[in-house]
Amino acid sequence: MRQIQAMAAAVLLIASCAIAQSGTDLKYTGTVKGANVLVRSGPNTSAYECDKLSALTKVQVVGKLQDWLKIMPTDGCFSVVAKSFVVADADGKAGTIKGDNVNIRAYGEKANVADFNALSLHVQLSKGAKVSILGTISDSRGAAWYKIVPPKDSYYWISDKYVTRPGEAAVPVVEDPREVATRPAVRPPDGEGPSARPPATQPALPAVTTEHLALYNALEKELIAEFQKPAEQRNLAALLAKFKAADLPAGSRIRSQINEMTAAIEKAIEMDRQRQQVSDNLSKTTDKQDDLARQLAELQNKRVEIERTPKYAARGVLSASEIYSGGPLAARRFILRDIKTNRVNAYIQSTGAGAIDLSTYIGSEVGVYGKVSFVKELGLEVVDVQKVDVLTADVKLPPLSQATVVAGPKIVPKVAPTIPTQTQPVFIPDPEPKPEPKPEPKPEPKPEPKPEPKPEPKPEPKPEPKPDPEPKPLVNPNPATTEPAFVVPHPPPATQKVPLLPEGEMEPLNTPKGEREFD
C-alpha cells in the first residue's frame, strides 16, 4: 500500500515542487553581487529563468540546497493559472479557484516558455481558494492564463555565489555566463520586453487546447480519487483503459505526464496481481493444513478406539460342563462355544480369591479376562477367569447336528494282532517261480552255399528230467479257523468334514501354546 501511494504521489507532483520544499532552512536578507544575475524556477542551470537582478538588489533567503538559495518571489516573478479554473471577481483584480488540486505554475517577466503546461509547479490550490490577479497572458498555443501573485509556499532559486549575507564583505566573483545575463542591465521600456529578445531556438511544441487541459485535469483528479480508495475497492483496470485512450497531443508536456501516470497504474495493477496470488497461495496452504488436521484427528480417534477395544483371553457362549462339575479336588469348569459354529473354543473356571460365579452367565455370549493355560489332554485352552464382559444375552446356539468343524488329525487306536487258536504252526507255501522267458535267437547271416557234406549220424536224445512234485500245503488241524495271522486296519483320511463331537469325545484341535495371561 505504501509503495503504491508513494508511486502515485511521484506521478502527480512535479519534481520542482518537491525541490522547492527541500534544503536547509535559512532566513536572512541577502544582497546580489554581480550584474544581470538570473533567478530561476528550480535549483539547477537547466531550469528556465524567471527574472534578472542587478547588483545590490535585496533578496529574501528562506533556504538552501547545495549551491542554490531558495528565495521569495522577486518583482519580476509571478505565477500563472489556467483561466478556466478561476472565477474572476467583478473588478477583475481577484478570483476564486473553482476546481480541486488546481496547478499553480512558476513564471516571470524574463521567462521564455512556449507551452505553459511545461512550467514548474509551485503549489496546488483547492476549490474556494482566493488569488490576486495581475493580468491575462496567453501561451504560444493561444491558451488563456491569469497572471497572479505567487501564493504562499511559492519560491524561486538563485546561485549562492551571487548573494552576500549580512556582515559579509562583498568579494568579487567570476561570473558564470549561465547565471549572468549578457544583455544590458537596463530594463527595457514597456512593450519591448520579451518581444525584443531574439527568437527562441527551442523547437515548437504541439498545440494543446483547452479541451486537452480539461481532459488532463479530469484524469488526474480521477487517479487521485481511485488511489484514495481501499485496495480491494479500486478498479485500476478501468482507470488504465481511460488513460490509454486519452487523446492528447504527442510530444506535449501533458502527454508525457499522462504516460508517466499510465506506467504507474500498470505497476500498481501488477502489484495487486502479485498480492492476490500470494493471498491465494496462502489460502490453499491453509486448506491443506486444515485437511491434514482432520486426517490426523481421524487417525487419533481410530487409535483410541483400537486401544479401547477389549483383548479377551477367550470368547463364546457359556454353558456348563457335564464332565467337570467340580468337587473337593477339582474346580468346576464351563465351556465357551462359538456363537456361529457351536464349536468349543475353551474351558473356563474361576478359582482363588475373588472367584466369580460363572453359572450366572450361562446362555450368554461373554468375553473373559484371565490367565490362559493349554491342557494337552483336552487339546484346548483353560482360562482361569478374573473378569467377565457380557456381549450378548440369551443366545441360542445352533444344534450340534447342524454345526460342523474341520477336524484335526484323527487319532487311530492301535489294533492288537489276532492270535490263531491252532496249536500247530501254519506253513504258507512259497509261490511257484515263474519261468524266465528265453531270449529269441538272433538271425544269423546266410552263409554262402557250400557243397553238402555227408550226413552224420544223429545222437540219441536225452530223456528230459521230471519236475519235482509240488509240495502240498499242510492241512490245518483246525479247519474252523480261517483268519490270517495279522489284521492291519486302513486309517481314514487326514482331514474331513465330521460332525461336532459331544464334550466327552472331543478331539484336540490346537497345539500347546504354553501359559499366558490376559488382563
Short mmCIF file of C-alpha atoms in Angstrom, two decimals:
data_model
loop_
_atom_site.label_atom_id
_atom_site.label_comp_id
_atom_site.label_asym_id
_atom_site.label_seq_id
_atom_site.Cartn_x
_atom_site.Cartn_y
_atom_site.Cartn_z
CA MET A 1 0.00 0.00 0.00
CA ARG A 2 2.73 2.48 0.93
CA GLN A 3 4.60 1.71 -2.30
CA ILE A 4 1.53 2.41 -4.40
CA GLN A 5 0.77 5.68 -2.61
CA ALA A 6 4.36 6.84 -2.97
CA MET A 7 4.34 5.97 -6.64
CA ALA A 8 1.10 7.84 -7.24
CA ALA A 9 2.43 10.88 -5.40
CA ALA A 10 5.55 10.84 -7.54
CA VAL A 11 3.42 10.82 -10.66
CA LEU A 12 1.19 13.67 -9.52
CA LEU A 13 3.80 16.11 -8.23
CA ILE A 14 6.38 17.80 -10.42
CA ALA A 15 9.96 17.49 -9.27
CA SER A 16 10.42 21.24 -8.94
CA CYS A 17 7.67 21.45 -6.32
CA ALA A 18 9.37 18.82 -4.17
CA ILE A 19 12.73 20.51 -4.57
CA ALA A 20 11.27 23.87 -3.61
CA GLN A 21 10.31 22.45 -0.22
CA SER A 22 13.75 20.96 0.47
CA GLY A 23 17.05 22.42 1.60
CA THR A 24 18.44 23.77 4.84
CA ASP A 25 16.17 26.35 6.41
CA LEU A 26 17.78 29.82 6.29
CA LYS A 27 16.19 33.18 6.86
CA TYR A 28 18.09 36.34 6.07
CA THR A 29 18.17 39.21 3.61
CA GLY A 30 20.93 38.81 1.08
CA THR A 31 22.48 41.26 -1.37
CA VAL A 32 23.05 40.41 -5.00
CA LYS A 33 26.61 40.91 -6.25
CA GLY A 34 27.25 40.95 -9.96
CA ALA A 35 25.23 42.19 -12.88
CA ASN A 36 22.27 40.59 -14.59
CA VAL A 37 22.09 37.62 -12.18
CA LEU A 38 19.37 35.14 -13.18
CA VAL A 39 16.53 33.97 -10.94
CA ARG A 40 15.39 30.50 -11.99
CA SER A 41 12.36 28.27 -11.45
CA GLY A 42 14.49 25.49 -9.96
CA PRO A 43 17.88 24.82 -8.31
CA ASN A 44 19.80 23.97 -11.46
CA THR A 45 21.03 25.62 -14.63
CA SER A 46 18.54 23.72 -16.78
CA ALA A 47 15.58 25.39 -15.05
CA TYR A 48 14.14 28.24 -17.06
CA GLU A 49 14.83 31.82 -15.97
CA CYS A 50 12.07 33.94 -14.42
CA ASP A 51 13.81 37.21 -13.52
CA LYS A 52 17.12 39.06 -13.81
CA LEU A 53 18.66 41.04 -10.91
CA SER A 54 21.34 43.73 -10.74
CA ALA A 55 23.99 44.28 -8.09
CA LEU A 56 22.90 45.49 -4.63
CA THR A 57 19.37 44.13 -5.15
CA LYS A 58 17.97 42.67 -1.95
CA VAL A 59 16.54 39.09 -1.85
CA GLN A 60 14.78 37.25 0.97
CA VAL A 61 16.56 33.91 1.50
CA VAL A 62 14.48 31.13 3.15
CA GLY A 63 16.50 28.00 2.42
CA LYS A 64 19.41 26.40 0.62
CA LEU A 65 20.01 23.26 -1.43
CA GLN A 66 23.65 22.59 -2.22
CA ASP A 67 24.89 25.68 -4.13
CA TRP A 68 21.43 27.22 -4.62
CA LEU A 69 19.49 29.61 -2.42
CA LYS A 70 15.71 29.42 -2.12
CA ILE A 71 14.28 32.93 -2.22
CA MET A 72 10.92 34.65 -2.05
CA PRO A 73 9.45 35.85 -5.38
CA THR A 74 11.12 38.99 -6.73
CA ASP A 75 9.37 41.90 -8.50
CA GLY A 76 9.76 40.25 -11.89
CA CYS A 77 8.42 36.86 -10.76
CA PHE A 78 4.78 35.80 -10.77
CA SER A 79 2.64 32.67 -11.09
CA VAL A 80 0.16 31.57 -13.73
CA VAL A 81 -3.04 29.52 -13.54
CA ALA A 82 -5.32 28.33 -16.31
CA LYS A 83 -8.12 30.86 -16.75
CA SER A 84 -10.74 28.10 -16.96
CA PHE A 85 -10.14 27.23 -13.29
CA VAL A 86 -10.65 30.72 -11.90
CA VAL A 87 -13.85 32.71 -11.38
CA ALA A 88 -12.78 36.37 -11.51
CA ASP A 89 -14.40 38.98 -9.34
CA ALA A 90 -16.31 41.90 -10.86
CA ASP A 91 -13.30 44.20 -10.75
CA GLY A 92 -11.01 41.56 -12.25
CA LYS A 93 -8.36 42.03 -9.56
CA ALA A 94 -9.07 38.82 -7.65
CA GLY A 95 -10.56 35.45 -8.32
CA THR A 96 -11.71 32.19 -6.76
CA ILE A 97 -10.43 28.71 -7.66
CA LYS A 98 -13.33 26.54 -8.88
CA GLY A 99 -11.61 23.15 -9.01
CA ASP A 100 -9.74 20.77 -6.72
CA ASN A 101 -5.95 20.48 -6.81
CA VAL A 102 -5.56 23.19 -9.41
CA ASN A 103 -1.93 23.59 -10.51
CA ILE A 104 -0.23 26.95 -9.90
CA ARG A 105 2.94 27.28 -12.00
CA ALA A 106 6.09 29.45 -11.76
CA TYR A 107 6.67 32.19 -14.35
CA GLY A 108 8.28 35.58 -14.69
CA GLU A 109 8.97 38.58 -16.88
CA LYS A 110 12.12 37.01 -18.29
CA ALA A 111 10.62 33.58 -18.91
CA ASN A 112 10.52 32.27 -22.43
CA VAL A 113 8.48 29.02 -22.40
CA ALA A 114 6.04 28.48 -25.22
CA ASP A 115 3.83 25.81 -23.58
CA PHE A 116 2.74 26.86 -20.10
CA ASN A 117 1.91 23.23 -19.24
CA ALA A 118 5.69 22.67 -19.22
CA LEU A 119 6.19 25.24 -16.44
CA SER A 120 7.39 24.16 -13.00
CA LEU A 121 4.67 23.51 -10.45
CA HIS A 122 4.60 25.89 -7.49
CA VAL A 123 1.65 24.61 -5.44
CA GLN A 124 -1.84 23.17 -5.84
CA LEU A 125 -4.88 25.09 -4.64
CA SER A 126 -8.22 23.65 -3.61
CA LYS A 127 -11.69 24.80 -4.52
CA GLY A 128 -12.60 28.18 -2.97
CA ALA A 129 -9.00 29.44 -2.61
CA LYS A 130 -8.52 33.18 -3.37
CA VAL A 131 -5.89 34.51 -5.80
CA SER A 132 -4.79 38.08 -6.71
CA ILE A 133 -4.97 38.63 -10.45
CA LEU A 134 -2.21 40.73 -12.10
CA GLY A 135 -3.40 40.36 -15.65
CA THR A 136 -4.02 37.95 -18.50
CA ILE A 137 -1.40 36.17 -20.61
CA SER A 138 -1.54 33.64 -23.41
CA ASP A 139 0.96 30.95 -24.33
CA SER A 140 2.15 30.04 -27.81
CA ARG A 141 -0.90 27.82 -28.31
CA GLY A 142 -3.28 30.64 -27.63
CA ALA A 143 -4.47 29.24 -24.25
CA ALA A 144 -5.57 31.95 -21.80
CA TRP A 145 -3.92 32.14 -18.36
CA TYR A 146 -4.15 34.50 -15.42
CA LYS A 147 -1.02 36.19 -14.08
CA ILE A 148 -1.39 36.04 -10.30
CA VAL A 149 0.62 36.98 -7.24
CA PRO A 150 2.62 33.93 -6.20
CA PRO A 151 0.61 32.22 -3.42
CA LYS A 152 2.11 31.04 -0.16
CA ASP A 153 4.93 28.48 -0.42
CA SER A 154 5.92 29.71 -3.89
CA TYR A 155 9.69 30.10 -4.18
CA TYR A 156 12.44 30.72 -6.76
CA TRP A 157 16.16 29.95 -6.88
CA ILE A 158 19.43 31.85 -7.31
CA SER A 159 23.08 30.76 -7.23
CA ASP A 160 24.62 31.33 -3.78
CA LYS A 161 27.85 32.72 -5.28
CA TYR A 162 25.98 35.87 -6.33
CA VAL A 163 24.43 36.64 -2.94
CA THR A 164 26.23 38.19 0.09
CA ARG A 165 24.97 37.51 3.61
CA PRO A 166 24.64 40.37 6.15
CA GLY A 167 28.03 41.36 7.60
CA GLU A 168 29.85 39.56 4.84
CA ALA A 169 32.22 41.62 2.69
CA ALA A 170 31.39 41.65 -0.98
CA VAL A 171 34.03 39.60 -2.73
CA PRO A 172 34.42 39.89 -6.49
CA VAL A 173 33.36 36.70 -8.24
CA VAL A 174 33.98 35.17 -11.55
CA GLU A 175 30.70 35.42 -13.35
CA ASP A 176 29.11 32.30 -14.73
CA PRO A 177 27.62 33.04 -18.13
CA ARG A 178 24.83 30.63 -17.36
CA GLU A 179 23.79 32.67 -14.30
CA VAL A 180 24.57 36.21 -15.51
CA ALA A 181 22.69 37.63 -18.48
CA THR A 182 24.80 39.13 -21.26
CA ARG A 183 22.17 41.68 -22.17
CA PRO A 184 22.25 45.20 -20.73
CA ALA A 185 21.01 45.52 -17.17
CA VAL A 186 18.78 48.43 -18.19
CA ARG A 187 15.16 47.37 -18.06
CA PRO A 188 13.56 47.78 -21.47
CA PRO A 189 10.55 50.08 -21.74
CA ASP A 190 7.06 48.66 -21.68
CA GLY A 191 6.21 46.79 -24.80
CA GLU A 192 9.84 45.98 -25.53
CA GLY A 193 10.41 43.19 -23.03
CA PRO A 194 10.23 39.61 -24.18
CA SER A 195 9.31 40.67 -27.71
CA ALA A 196 12.69 42.40 -28.07
CA ARG A 197 14.57 39.17 -27.41
CA PRO A 198 15.92 37.06 -30.21
CA PRO A 199 13.62 34.20 -31.20
CA ALA A 200 13.87 31.08 -29.07
CA THR A 201 15.89 28.27 -30.53
CA GLN A 202 13.85 25.51 -28.90
CA PRO A 203 11.51 23.58 -31.23
CA ALA A 204 7.84 24.45 -31.24
CA LEU A 205 5.73 22.22 -29.00
CA PRO A 206 2.48 20.62 -30.17
CA ALA A 207 -0.63 22.73 -29.72
CA VAL A 208 -2.61 21.96 -26.55
CA THR A 209 -6.19 23.16 -26.46
CA THR A 210 -8.47 23.94 -23.55
CA GLU A 211 -10.20 20.61 -24.14
CA HIS A 212 -6.89 18.81 -23.80
CA LEU A 213 -6.21 20.55 -20.49
CA ALA A 214 -9.69 19.72 -19.21
CA LEU A 215 -9.18 16.04 -20.10
CA TYR A 216 -5.79 16.00 -18.41
CA ASN A 217 -7.14 17.55 -15.21
CA ALA A 218 -10.10 15.14 -15.16
CA LEU A 219 -7.82 12.12 -15.49
CA GLU A 220 -5.51 13.48 -12.82
CA LYS A 221 -8.45 14.02 -10.46
CA GLU A 222 -9.81 10.52 -11.10
CA LEU A 223 -6.39 8.98 -10.45
CA ILE A 224 -6.14 10.67 -7.05
CA ALA A 225 -9.68 9.62 -6.12
CA GLU A 226 -9.08 6.00 -7.13
CA PHE A 227 -5.90 5.63 -5.07
CA GLN A 228 -7.64 7.08 -2.03
CA LYS A 229 -10.00 4.07 -2.00
CA PRO A 230 -9.13 0.83 -0.15
CA ALA A 231 -7.12 -1.55 -2.29
CA GLU A 232 -9.96 -4.08 -2.59
CA GLN A 233 -12.37 -1.41 -3.92
CA ARG A 234 -10.17 0.00 -6.69
CA ASN A 235 -10.93 -0.53 -10.34
CA LEU A 236 -7.49 0.13 -11.78
CA ALA A 237 -8.20 -1.77 -15.00
CA ALA A 238 -10.95 0.65 -15.99
CA LEU A 239 -8.79 3.63 -14.99
CA LEU A 240 -5.89 2.31 -17.08
CA ALA A 241 -8.18 1.99 -20.11
CA LYS A 242 -9.18 5.65 -19.78
CA PHE A 243 -5.57 6.82 -19.56
CA LYS A 244 -4.55 4.79 -22.61
CA ALA A 245 -7.50 6.12 -24.60
CA ALA A 246 -6.75 9.79 -23.74
CA ASP A 247 -6.45 11.79 -26.96
CA LEU A 248 -3.64 14.22 -26.14
CA PRO A 249 -1.03 15.73 -28.48
CA ALA A 250 2.01 13.52 -28.81
CA GLY A 251 5.19 15.14 -27.55
CA SER A 252 3.37 17.63 -25.33
CA ARG A 253 4.07 18.05 -21.64
CA ILE A 254 0.63 16.79 -20.62
CA ARG A 255 1.03 13.75 -22.87
CA SER A 256 4.33 12.96 -21.13
CA GLN A 257 2.73 13.27 -17.70
CA ILE A 258 -0.21 11.07 -18.71
CA ASN A 259 2.27 8.44 -19.93
CA GLU A 260 4.01 8.52 -16.53
CA MET A 261 0.68 8.09 -14.75
CA THR A 262 -0.22 5.21 -17.08
CA ALA A 263 3.01 3.42 -16.23
CA ALA A 264 2.30 3.95 -12.51
CA ILE A 265 -1.19 2.43 -12.87
CA GLU A 266 0.21 -0.60 -14.71
CA LYS A 267 2.75 -1.15 -11.96
CA ALA A 268 0.04 -0.88 -9.32
CA ILE A 269 -2.06 -3.47 -11.20
CA GLU A 270 0.91 -5.85 -11.31
CA MET A 271 1.48 -5.39 -7.57
CA ASP A 272 -2.20 -6.12 -6.90
CA ARG A 273 -1.94 -9.27 -9.02
CA GLN A 274 1.09 -10.48 -7.09
CA ARG A 275 -0.62 -9.69 -3.79
CA GLN A 276 -3.70 -11.66 -4.88
CA GLN A 277 -1.51 -14.58 -5.93
CA VAL A 278 0.18 -14.61 -2.53
CA SER A 279 -3.25 -14.48 -0.87
CA ASP A 280 -4.50 -17.41 -2.98
CA ASN A 281 -1.41 -19.48 -2.19
CA LEU A 282 -1.84 -18.73 1.49
CA SER A 283 -5.49 -19.79 1.29
CA LYS A 284 -4.56 -23.08 -0.41
CA THR A 285 -1.90 -23.74 2.21
CA THR A 286 -4.43 -23.10 4.97
CA ASP A 287 -6.91 -25.52 3.34
CA LYS A 288 -4.23 -28.22 3.15
CA GLN A 289 -3.32 -27.66 6.78
CA ASP A 290 -6.99 -28.00 7.75
CA ASP A 291 -7.29 -31.21 5.72
CA LEU A 292 -4.18 -32.67 7.33
CA ALA A 293 -5.51 -31.69 10.75
CA ARG A 294 -8.78 -33.53 10.02
CA GLN A 295 -6.92 -36.64 8.87
CA LEU A 296 -4.75 -36.57 11.98
CA ALA A 297 -7.83 -36.26 14.19
CA GLU A 298 -9.42 -39.27 12.45
CA LEU A 299 -6.26 -41.34 12.94
CA GLN A 300 -6.13 -40.38 16.60
CA ASN A 301 -9.79 -41.36 17.05
CA LYS A 302 -9.14 -44.72 15.41
CA ARG A 303 -6.11 -45.28 17.64
CA VAL A 304 -8.15 -44.50 20.73
CA GLU A 305 -10.90 -46.82 19.53
CA ILE A 306 -8.40 -49.63 18.93
CA GLU A 307 -6.83 -49.08 22.33
CA ARG A 308 -10.26 -49.24 23.95
CA THR A 309 -11.21 -52.48 22.16
CA PRO A 310 -11.06 -55.34 24.76
CA LYS A 311 -8.49 -58.11 24.25
CA TYR A 312 -10.24 -61.15 25.68
CA ALA A 313 -8.49 -64.35 26.71
CA ALA A 314 -11.46 -66.25 25.28
CA ARG A 315 -14.89 -65.50 23.89
CA GLY A 316 -18.03 -67.52 23.29
CA VAL A 317 -21.41 -68.68 24.57
CA LEU A 318 -21.06 -70.04 28.10
CA SER A 319 -22.52 -73.38 29.06
CA ALA A 320 -21.92 -75.80 31.92
CA SER A 321 -19.54 -78.72 31.54
CA GLU A 322 -21.07 -82.17 32.05
CA ILE A 323 -17.72 -83.73 32.86
CA TYR A 324 -16.01 -81.18 35.12
CA SER A 325 -18.84 -80.48 37.50
CA GLY A 326 -16.45 -79.60 40.32
CA GLY A 327 -15.77 -81.13 43.69
CA PRO A 328 -13.40 -81.01 46.61
CA LEU A 329 -10.44 -81.99 44.45
CA ALA A 330 -11.19 -80.17 41.17
CA ALA A 331 -12.65 -76.82 40.23
CA ARG A 332 -15.90 -76.55 38.33
CA ARG A 333 -15.38 -75.76 34.67
CA PHE A 334 -17.55 -74.23 31.98
CA ILE A 335 -17.44 -74.33 28.20
CA LEU A 336 -17.25 -71.42 25.76
CA ARG A 337 -18.73 -72.32 22.37
CA ASP A 338 -18.54 -70.34 19.14
CA ILE A 339 -21.80 -68.44 18.57
CA LYS A 340 -21.97 -69.42 14.88
CA THR A 341 -20.46 -72.92 14.69
CA ASN A 342 -21.14 -74.29 18.22
CA ARG A 343 -17.51 -75.28 18.29
CA VAL A 344 -15.85 -75.46 21.71
CA ASN A 345 -13.42 -72.56 22.00
CA ALA A 346 -12.12 -73.04 25.53
CA TYR A 347 -12.79 -74.25 29.04
CA ILE A 348 -13.07 -71.62 31.73
CA GLN A 349 -13.02 -71.70 35.50
CA SER A 350 -12.71 -69.21 38.34
CA THR A 351 -10.60 -70.08 41.35
CA GLY A 352 -8.71 -68.39 44.12
CA ALA A 353 -9.57 -65.21 45.98
CA GLY A 354 -12.37 -63.21 44.37
CA ALA A 355 -13.72 -66.18 42.42
CA ILE A 356 -16.62 -65.37 40.06
CA ASP A 357 -19.83 -67.38 39.93
CA LEU A 358 -19.72 -68.22 36.22
CA SER A 359 -23.05 -70.07 36.34
CA THR A 360 -24.87 -66.73 36.28
CA TYR A 361 -23.64 -66.18 32.72
CA ILE A 362 -24.86 -69.47 31.22
CA GLY A 363 -26.56 -68.90 27.88
CA SER A 364 -24.87 -65.53 27.23
CA GLU A 365 -22.05 -64.67 24.87
CA VAL A 366 -19.22 -63.41 27.07
CA GLY A 367 -15.64 -62.26 26.81
CA VAL A 368 -13.39 -63.25 29.67
CA TYR A 369 -10.07 -61.98 31.01
CA GLY A 370 -7.65 -64.14 32.95
CA LYS A 371 -4.71 -66.49 32.91
CA VAL A 372 -4.66 -68.95 29.99
CA SER A 373 -3.21 -72.47 30.20
CA PHE A 374 -3.18 -75.12 27.48
CA VAL A 375 -4.25 -78.57 28.64
CA LYS A 376 -2.69 -81.20 26.44
CA GLU A 377 -5.14 -83.94 27.42
CA LEU A 378 -8.08 -81.75 26.30
CA GLY A 379 -6.36 -80.18 23.35
CA LEU A 380 -7.94 -76.88 24.44
CA GLU A 381 -7.15 -73.79 26.48
CA VAL A 382 -8.38 -73.39 30.02
CA VAL A 383 -8.86 -69.83 31.29
CA ASP A 384 -8.81 -69.01 34.98
CA VAL A 385 -11.30 -66.12 34.78
CA GLN A 386 -10.74 -62.85 36.62
CA LYS A 387 -13.31 -60.66 34.81
CA VAL A 388 -16.35 -61.25 32.57
CA ASP A 389 -17.91 -58.94 29.94
CA VAL A 390 -21.41 -59.85 28.73
CA LEU A 391 -21.55 -59.29 24.96
CA THR A 392 -24.92 -60.83 24.05
CA ALA A 393 -27.51 -62.16 26.48
CA ASP A 394 -29.72 -65.24 25.96
CA VAL A 395 -28.01 -66.70 22.90
CA LYS A 396 -29.49 -69.75 21.19
CA LEU A 397 -26.80 -71.92 19.68
CA PRO A 398 -27.39 -74.00 16.52
CA PRO A 399 -27.98 -77.75 17.09
CA LEU A 400 -24.93 -80.00 17.19
CA SER A 401 -26.21 -81.92 14.17
CA GLN A 402 -26.08 -78.78 12.04
CA ALA A 403 -22.72 -77.46 13.23
CA THR A 404 -19.65 -78.84 11.54
CA VAL A 405 -15.98 -78.16 12.01
CA VAL A 406 -12.82 -79.12 10.20
CA ALA A 407 -11.34 -81.91 12.23
CA GLY A 408 -7.67 -82.14 13.05
CA PRO A 409 -5.55 -85.30 12.80
CA LYS A 410 -7.55 -88.40 13.58
CA ILE A 411 -6.11 -90.42 16.44
CA VAL A 412 -6.36 -94.08 15.37
CA PRO A 413 -6.17 -96.65 18.18
CA LYS A 414 -3.67 -99.43 17.79
CA VAL A 415 -5.20 -102.79 16.77
CA ALA A 416 -3.82 -105.81 18.57
CA PRO A 417 -2.86 -108.77 16.33
CA THR A 418 -5.28 -111.66 16.20
CA ILE A 419 -3.70 -114.81 17.63
CA PRO A 420 -4.82 -118.01 15.86
CA THR A 421 -6.25 -120.81 18.01
CA GLN A 422 -4.43 -123.68 16.31
CA THR A 423 -1.69 -125.38 18.27
CA GLN A 424 0.47 -126.17 15.26
CA PRO A 425 2.26 -123.56 13.15
CA VAL A 426 0.73 -122.73 9.85
CA PHE A 427 3.01 -123.07 6.90
CA ILE A 428 2.41 -120.94 3.89
CA PRO A 429 3.91 -122.43 0.75
CA ASP A 430 6.27 -120.37 -1.31
CA PRO A 431 4.89 -119.19 -4.61
CA GLU A 432 5.96 -121.10 -7.68
CA PRO A 433 8.83 -119.48 -9.51
CA LYS A 434 7.85 -118.13 -12.86
CA PRO A 435 9.98 -119.39 -15.75
CA GLU A 436 12.18 -116.75 -17.22
CA PRO A 437 11.43 -116.01 -20.86
CA LYS A 438 14.01 -117.30 -23.25
CA PRO A 439 15.63 -114.72 -25.47
CA GLU A 440 14.73 -115.02 -29.11
CA PRO A 441 17.69 -116.16 -31.26
CA LYS A 442 19.20 -113.53 -33.41
CA PRO A 443 19.01 -114.24 -37.14
CA GLU A 444 22.35 -115.31 -38.46
CA PRO A 445 23.59 -114.22 -41.87
CA LYS A 446 23.06 -116.77 -44.54
CA PRO A 447 26.34 -118.50 -45.40
CA GLU A 448 27.33 -118.95 -48.91
CA PRO A 449 26.26 -122.29 -50.27
CA LYS A 450 28.83 -124.97 -49.72
CA PRO A 451 28.92 -128.42 -51.01
CA GLU A 452 26.64 -130.53 -48.92
CA PRO A 453 28.61 -132.74 -46.52
CA LYS A 454 27.67 -136.18 -45.84
CA PRO A 455 25.08 -136.54 -43.11
CA GLU A 456 26.43 -137.56 -39.77
CA PRO A 457 24.54 -139.96 -37.60
CA LYS A 458 22.12 -138.24 -35.18
CA PRO A 459 22.77 -138.73 -31.47
CA GLU A 460 20.02 -140.12 -29.39
CA PRO A 461 18.02 -137.55 -27.45
CA LYS A 462 18.50 -137.48 -23.71
CA PRO A 463 15.46 -138.02 -21.60
CA GLU A 464 14.06 -134.81 -20.05
CA PRO A 465 14.19 -134.67 -16.23
CA LYS A 466 10.83 -134.89 -14.50
CA PRO A 467 9.79 -131.91 -12.46
CA ASP A 468 9.59 -132.33 -8.73
CA PRO A 469 6.11 -132.78 -7.44
CA GLU A 470 4.60 -129.58 -5.96
CA PRO A 471 4.65 -129.58 -2.20
CA LYS A 472 1.29 -129.96 -0.74
CA PRO A 473 0.22 -127.49 1.92
CA LEU A 474 -0.14 -128.81 5.34
CA VAL A 475 -3.59 -129.40 6.44
CA ASN A 476 -4.78 -127.10 9.18
CA PRO A 477 -5.72 -129.26 12.06
CA ASN A 478 -8.39 -126.68 12.99
CA PRO A 479 -10.30 -126.04 9.76
CA ALA A 480 -12.69 -123.70 11.53
CA THR A 481 -10.02 -121.01 11.86
CA THR A 482 -9.57 -119.25 8.52
CA GLU A 483 -8.43 -115.73 9.63
CA PRO A 484 -4.99 -114.56 8.61
CA ALA A 485 -2.29 -114.15 11.21
CA PHE A 486 -2.49 -110.28 11.46
CA VAL A 487 -5.15 -107.69 10.55
CA VAL A 488 -3.93 -104.22 9.56
CA PRO A 489 -6.69 -101.59 9.54
CA HIS A 490 -6.68 -98.81 6.98
CA PRO A 491 -6.67 -95.29 8.56
CA PRO A 492 -9.26 -92.73 7.44
CA PRO A 493 -8.21 -89.62 5.53
CA ALA A 494 -6.28 -86.95 7.47
CA THR A 495 -8.90 -84.16 7.20
CA GLN A 496 -12.61 -84.46 6.57
CA LYS A 497 -15.90 -82.82 7.46
CA VAL A 498 -17.14 -84.53 10.56
CA PRO A 499 -19.98 -83.66 12.90
CA LEU A 500 -19.05 -81.90 16.11
CA LEU A 501 -18.50 -84.43 18.85
CA PRO A 502 -20.04 -84.23 22.29
CA GLU A 503 -17.97 -82.87 25.14
CA GLY A 504 -16.70 -86.35 26.24
CA GLU A 505 -15.48 -87.33 22.74
CA MET A 506 -13.83 -84.05 21.71
CA GLU A 507 -10.59 -84.24 19.83
CA PRO A 508 -7.65 -81.84 20.39
CA LEU A 509 -7.71 -79.07 17.74
CA ASN A 510 -4.87 -76.91 18.96
CA THR A 511 -1.21 -77.32 19.63
CA PRO A 512 0.31 -76.47 23.03
CA LYS A 513 0.74 -72.75 23.44
CA GLY A 514 2.07 -72.52 26.97
CA GLU A 515 0.57 -70.28 29.58
CA ARG A 516 -0.29 -66.62 29.02
CA GLU A 517 -2.34 -64.10 30.89
CA PHE A 518 -4.84 -61.53 29.51
CA ASP A 519 -5.53 -58.51 31.63
#
